[in-house]
Short mmCIF file of C-alpha atoms in Angstrom, two decimals:
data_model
loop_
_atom_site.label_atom_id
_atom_site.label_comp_id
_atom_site.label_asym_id
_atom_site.label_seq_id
_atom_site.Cartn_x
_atom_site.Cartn_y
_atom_site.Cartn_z
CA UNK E 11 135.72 71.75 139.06
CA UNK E 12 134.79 68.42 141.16
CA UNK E 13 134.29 68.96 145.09
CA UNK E 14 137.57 67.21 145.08
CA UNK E 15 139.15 69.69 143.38
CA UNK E 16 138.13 72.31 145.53
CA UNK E 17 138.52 70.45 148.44
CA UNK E 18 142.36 71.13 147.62
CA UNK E 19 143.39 74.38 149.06
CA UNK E 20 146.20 76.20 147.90
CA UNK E 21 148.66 75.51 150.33
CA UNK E 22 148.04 71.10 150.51
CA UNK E 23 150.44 71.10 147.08
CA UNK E 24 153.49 72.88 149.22
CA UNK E 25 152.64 70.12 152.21
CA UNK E 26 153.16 67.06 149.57
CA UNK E 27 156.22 68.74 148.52
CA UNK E 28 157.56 69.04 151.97
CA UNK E 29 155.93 65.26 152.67
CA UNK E 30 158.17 63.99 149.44
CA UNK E 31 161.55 65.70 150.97
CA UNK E 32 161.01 64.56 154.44
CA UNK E 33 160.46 60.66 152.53
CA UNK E 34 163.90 61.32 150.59
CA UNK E 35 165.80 62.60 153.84
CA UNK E 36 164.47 59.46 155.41
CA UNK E 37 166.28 57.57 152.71
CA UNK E 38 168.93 59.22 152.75
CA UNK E 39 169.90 59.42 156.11
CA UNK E 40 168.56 55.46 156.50
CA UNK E 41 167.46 53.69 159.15
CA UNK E 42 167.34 55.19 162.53
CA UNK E 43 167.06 58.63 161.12
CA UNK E 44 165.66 61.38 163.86
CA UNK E 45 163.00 64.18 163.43
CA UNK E 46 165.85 66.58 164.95
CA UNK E 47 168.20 65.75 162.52
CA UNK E 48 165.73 65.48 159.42
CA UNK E 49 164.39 69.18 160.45
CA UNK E 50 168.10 70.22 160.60
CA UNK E 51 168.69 68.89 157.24
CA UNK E 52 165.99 70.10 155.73
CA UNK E 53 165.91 73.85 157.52
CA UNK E 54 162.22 72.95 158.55
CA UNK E 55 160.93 73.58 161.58
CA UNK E 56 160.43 70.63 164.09
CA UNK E 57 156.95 70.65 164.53
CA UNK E 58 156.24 70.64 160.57
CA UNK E 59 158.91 68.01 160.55
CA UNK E 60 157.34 65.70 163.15
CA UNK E 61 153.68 66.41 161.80
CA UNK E 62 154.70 65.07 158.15
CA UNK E 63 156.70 61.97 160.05
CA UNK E 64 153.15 61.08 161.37
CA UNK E 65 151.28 61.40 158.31
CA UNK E 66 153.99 59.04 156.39
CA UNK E 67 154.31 56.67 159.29
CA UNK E 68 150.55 56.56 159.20
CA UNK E 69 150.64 55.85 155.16
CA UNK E 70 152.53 53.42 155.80
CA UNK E 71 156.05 54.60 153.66
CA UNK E 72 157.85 55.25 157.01
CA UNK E 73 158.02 53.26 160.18
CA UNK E 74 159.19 54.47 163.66
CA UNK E 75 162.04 51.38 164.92
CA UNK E 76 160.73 49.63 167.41
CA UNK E 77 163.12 51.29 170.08
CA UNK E 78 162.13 54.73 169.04
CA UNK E 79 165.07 55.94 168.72
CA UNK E 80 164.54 57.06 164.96
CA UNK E 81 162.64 56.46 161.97
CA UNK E 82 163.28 54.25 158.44
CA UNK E 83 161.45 53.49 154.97
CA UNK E 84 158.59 51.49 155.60
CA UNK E 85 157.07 48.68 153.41
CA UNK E 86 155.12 50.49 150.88
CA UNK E 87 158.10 52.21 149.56
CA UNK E 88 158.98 48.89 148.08
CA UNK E 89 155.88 48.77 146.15
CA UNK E 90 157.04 52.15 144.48
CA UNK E 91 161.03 50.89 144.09
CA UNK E 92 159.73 47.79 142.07
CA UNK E 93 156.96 49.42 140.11
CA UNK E 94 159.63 51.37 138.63
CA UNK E 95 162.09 48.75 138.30
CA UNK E 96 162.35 47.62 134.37
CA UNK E 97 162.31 43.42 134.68
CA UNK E 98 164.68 42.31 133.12
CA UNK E 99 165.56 38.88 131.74
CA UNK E 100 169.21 37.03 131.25
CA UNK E 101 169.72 35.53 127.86
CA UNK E 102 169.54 32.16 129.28
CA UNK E 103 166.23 32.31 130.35
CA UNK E 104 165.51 33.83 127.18
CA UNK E 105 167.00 31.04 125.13
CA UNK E 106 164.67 28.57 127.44
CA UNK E 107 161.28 30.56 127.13
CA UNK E 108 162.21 30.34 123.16
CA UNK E 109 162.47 26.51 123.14
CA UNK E 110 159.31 26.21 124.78
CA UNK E 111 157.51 28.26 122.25
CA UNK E 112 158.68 25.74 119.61
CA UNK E 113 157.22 23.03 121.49
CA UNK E 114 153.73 24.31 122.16
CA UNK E 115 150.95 25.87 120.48
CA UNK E 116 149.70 28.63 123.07
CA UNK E 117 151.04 31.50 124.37
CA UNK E 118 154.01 31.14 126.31
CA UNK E 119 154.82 33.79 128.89
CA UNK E 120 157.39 34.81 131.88
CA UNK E 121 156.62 37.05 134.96
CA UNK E 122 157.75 38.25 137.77
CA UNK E 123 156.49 39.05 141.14
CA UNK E 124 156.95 41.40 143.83
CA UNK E 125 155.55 41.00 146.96
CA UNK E 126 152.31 42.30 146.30
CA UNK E 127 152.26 42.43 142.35
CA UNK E 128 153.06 40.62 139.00
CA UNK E 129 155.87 42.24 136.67
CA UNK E 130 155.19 40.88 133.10
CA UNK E 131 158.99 40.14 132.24
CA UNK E 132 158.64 38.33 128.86
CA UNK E 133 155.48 38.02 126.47
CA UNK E 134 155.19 35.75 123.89
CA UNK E 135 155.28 38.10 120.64
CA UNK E 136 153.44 35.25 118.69
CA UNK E 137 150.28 34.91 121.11
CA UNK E 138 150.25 37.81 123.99
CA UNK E 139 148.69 38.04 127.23
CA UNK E 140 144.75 38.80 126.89
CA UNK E 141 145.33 41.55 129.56
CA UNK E 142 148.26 44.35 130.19
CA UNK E 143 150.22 44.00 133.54
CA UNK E 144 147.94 46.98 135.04
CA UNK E 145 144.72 44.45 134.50
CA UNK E 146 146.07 41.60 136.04
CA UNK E 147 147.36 43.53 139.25
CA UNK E 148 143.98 44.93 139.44
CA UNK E 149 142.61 41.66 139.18
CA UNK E 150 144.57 38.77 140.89
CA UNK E 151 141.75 36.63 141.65
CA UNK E 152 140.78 36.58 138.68
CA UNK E 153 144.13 35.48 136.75
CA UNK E 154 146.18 32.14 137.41
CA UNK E 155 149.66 34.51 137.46
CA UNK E 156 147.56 36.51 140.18
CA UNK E 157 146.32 33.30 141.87
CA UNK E 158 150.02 32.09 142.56
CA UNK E 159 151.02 34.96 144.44
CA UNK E 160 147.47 35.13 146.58
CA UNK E 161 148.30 31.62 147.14
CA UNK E 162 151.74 32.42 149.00
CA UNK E 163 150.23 34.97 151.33
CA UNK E 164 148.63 34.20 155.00
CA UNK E 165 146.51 36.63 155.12
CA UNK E 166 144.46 38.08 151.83
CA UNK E 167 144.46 41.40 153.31
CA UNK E 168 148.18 41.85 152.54
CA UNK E 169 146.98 42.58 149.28
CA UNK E 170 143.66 43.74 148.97
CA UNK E 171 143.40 45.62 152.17
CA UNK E 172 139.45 46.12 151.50
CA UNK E 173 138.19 42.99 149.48
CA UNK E 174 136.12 44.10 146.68
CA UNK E 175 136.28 41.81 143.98
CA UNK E 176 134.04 42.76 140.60
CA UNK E 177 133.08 39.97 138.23
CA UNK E 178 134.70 40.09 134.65
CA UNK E 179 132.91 36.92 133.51
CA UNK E 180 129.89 34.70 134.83
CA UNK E 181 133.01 32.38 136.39
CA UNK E 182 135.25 35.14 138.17
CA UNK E 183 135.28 34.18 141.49
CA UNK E 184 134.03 36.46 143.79
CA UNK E 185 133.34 34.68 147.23
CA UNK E 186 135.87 35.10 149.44
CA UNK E 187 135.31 31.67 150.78
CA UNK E 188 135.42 30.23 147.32
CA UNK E 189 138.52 31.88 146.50
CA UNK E 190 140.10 30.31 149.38
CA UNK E 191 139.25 27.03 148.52
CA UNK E 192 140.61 27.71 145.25
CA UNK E 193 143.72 28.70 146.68
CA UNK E 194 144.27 26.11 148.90
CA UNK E 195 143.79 23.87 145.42
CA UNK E 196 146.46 25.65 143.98
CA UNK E 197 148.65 24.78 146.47
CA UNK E 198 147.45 21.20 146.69
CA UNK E 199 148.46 21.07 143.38
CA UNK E 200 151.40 23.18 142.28
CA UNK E 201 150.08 25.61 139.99
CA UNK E 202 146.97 27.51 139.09
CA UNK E 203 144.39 27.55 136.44
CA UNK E 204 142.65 30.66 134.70
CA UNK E 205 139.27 29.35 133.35
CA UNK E 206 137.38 32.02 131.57
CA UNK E 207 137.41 33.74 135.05
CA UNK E 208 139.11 37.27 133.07
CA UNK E 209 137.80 37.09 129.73
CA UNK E 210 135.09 34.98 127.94
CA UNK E 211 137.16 33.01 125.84
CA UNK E 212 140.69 32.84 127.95
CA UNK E 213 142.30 30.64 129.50
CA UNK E 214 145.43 30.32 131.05
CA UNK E 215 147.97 27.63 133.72
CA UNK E 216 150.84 29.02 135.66
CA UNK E 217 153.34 26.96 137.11
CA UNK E 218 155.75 28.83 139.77
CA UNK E 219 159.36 29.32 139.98
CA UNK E 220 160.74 29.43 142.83
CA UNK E 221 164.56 30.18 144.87
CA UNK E 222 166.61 27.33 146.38
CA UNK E 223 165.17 28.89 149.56
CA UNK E 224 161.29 28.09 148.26
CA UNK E 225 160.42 31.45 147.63
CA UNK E 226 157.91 32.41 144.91
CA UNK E 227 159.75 34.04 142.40
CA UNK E 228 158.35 34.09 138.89
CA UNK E 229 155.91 31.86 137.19
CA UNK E 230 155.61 30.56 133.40
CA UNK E 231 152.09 31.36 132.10
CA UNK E 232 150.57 29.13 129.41
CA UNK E 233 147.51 30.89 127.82
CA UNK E 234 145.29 29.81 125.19
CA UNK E 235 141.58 29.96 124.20
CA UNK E 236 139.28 28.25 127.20
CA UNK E 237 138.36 25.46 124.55
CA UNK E 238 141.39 24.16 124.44
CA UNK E 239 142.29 24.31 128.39
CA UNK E 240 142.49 20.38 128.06
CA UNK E 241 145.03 20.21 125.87
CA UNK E 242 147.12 23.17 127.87
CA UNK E 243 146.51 20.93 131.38
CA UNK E 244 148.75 18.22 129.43
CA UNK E 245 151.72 20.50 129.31
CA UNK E 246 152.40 21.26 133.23
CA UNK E 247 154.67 18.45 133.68
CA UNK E 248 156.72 19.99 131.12
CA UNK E 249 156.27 23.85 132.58
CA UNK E 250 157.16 22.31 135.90
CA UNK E 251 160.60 20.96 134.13
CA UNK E 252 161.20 24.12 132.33
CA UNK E 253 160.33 26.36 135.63
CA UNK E 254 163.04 24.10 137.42
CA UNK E 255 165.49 25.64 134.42
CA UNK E 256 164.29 29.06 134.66
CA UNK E 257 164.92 29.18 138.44
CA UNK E 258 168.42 28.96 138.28
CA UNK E 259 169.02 31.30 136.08
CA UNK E 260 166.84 34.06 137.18
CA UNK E 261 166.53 32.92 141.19
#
């Protein structure tokens, strides 16, 4: 038994239950819920009821409103909602991701982001992804689909609250200043380049898709061996058309 193990006394397991139905009577009720009503609800008494509140405002998965007059969800319970979210892709796109596997000789590839995370919502059968979905979240700056959503965000710490980055390759950037200037050439430039940064021998472009309102959406991923990254650059024009195609049908 690890120290963690014992660390967990017998009554911590009956806590996260009550934790998990204070979260759902928070949804339930929605926003502007009280801790009166929630311990009425839930036949628990007030000052377990406002003790749990703190611990899940403090996580983060409930917020007080800025009035205090109640409680609501807070922003990590949409990480949960869209991790278990299935993407799923219209037959339109579908019919467009096909046509651009007959034109090129790489892997061709659709995903889908959330607001802190990629959603892998259509691998080429032919030539998949080096890496699962799970890699590439754990890895953003070290993936061009990854690099496109750092490159949205203000502030790095929105998604890697500590920054501990851990070199895959010799070329994984690691700097946090280098990364940045990376970034900023993604931008600069309209999509984002994967150059035997996760594996050895990958490489990989994606171009973004975005809403009419400019919002970062999806993003096709072209991914091939790092030898031939020369020949993928020459396709971005037409990932750029086909994104434009993609984005109103999945936007």
């Amino acid at each position: 038994m690890s120290a963690d193990d014992r660390a967990l006394s017998g009554r911590q397991p009956k806590a996260v239950t009550s934790a998990l139905r204070v979260l759902e009577e928070v949804a339930r009720a929605g926003s502007g819920v009280t801790a009166k009503g929630i311990a009425a609800r839930l036949s628990m008494p007030s000052a377990t009821t406002y003790r749990l509140l703190n611990i899940l405002v403090g996580e983060g998965y409930v917020v007080r409103l800025p009035d205090l007059s109640g409680f609501a969800l807070g922003q990590k319970i949409g990480i949960l909602v869209d991790a278990a979210v299935v993407p799923t892709v219209c037959a339109a796109a579908r019919e467009v991701l096909a046509e651009l596997r007959l034109s090129v000789r790489f892997g061709v590839h659709l995903f889908f982001y959330t607001n802190v995370a990629v959603r892998t919502a259509d691998a080429d059968p032919e030539y998949p992804p080096p890496e699962d979905e799970s890699f590439l979240n754990q890895h953003l700056y070290a993936c061009a689909v990854g690099k496109l959503l750092l490159a949205e965000k203000s502030e790095l710490e929105s998604v890697f609250p500590r920054w501990e980055p851990r070199a895959l390759t010799a070329r994984t950037i690691v700097a946090r200043s280098e990364l940045l200037a990376n970034l900023d050439l993604v931008r600069s430039q309209g999509f984002a380049t994967q150059l035997a940064e996760l594996r050895d021998a990958s490489a990989c472009i994606a171009v973004p898709i975005r809403s009419d309102t400019g919002a970062l959406i999806a993003s096709i991923a072209l991914s091939g061996h790092v030898d031939h990254h020369h020949l993928m650059l020459r396709h971005v024009p037409s990932l750029q058309e086909q994104a434009g195609r993609l984005g109103r049908f999945i936007a």
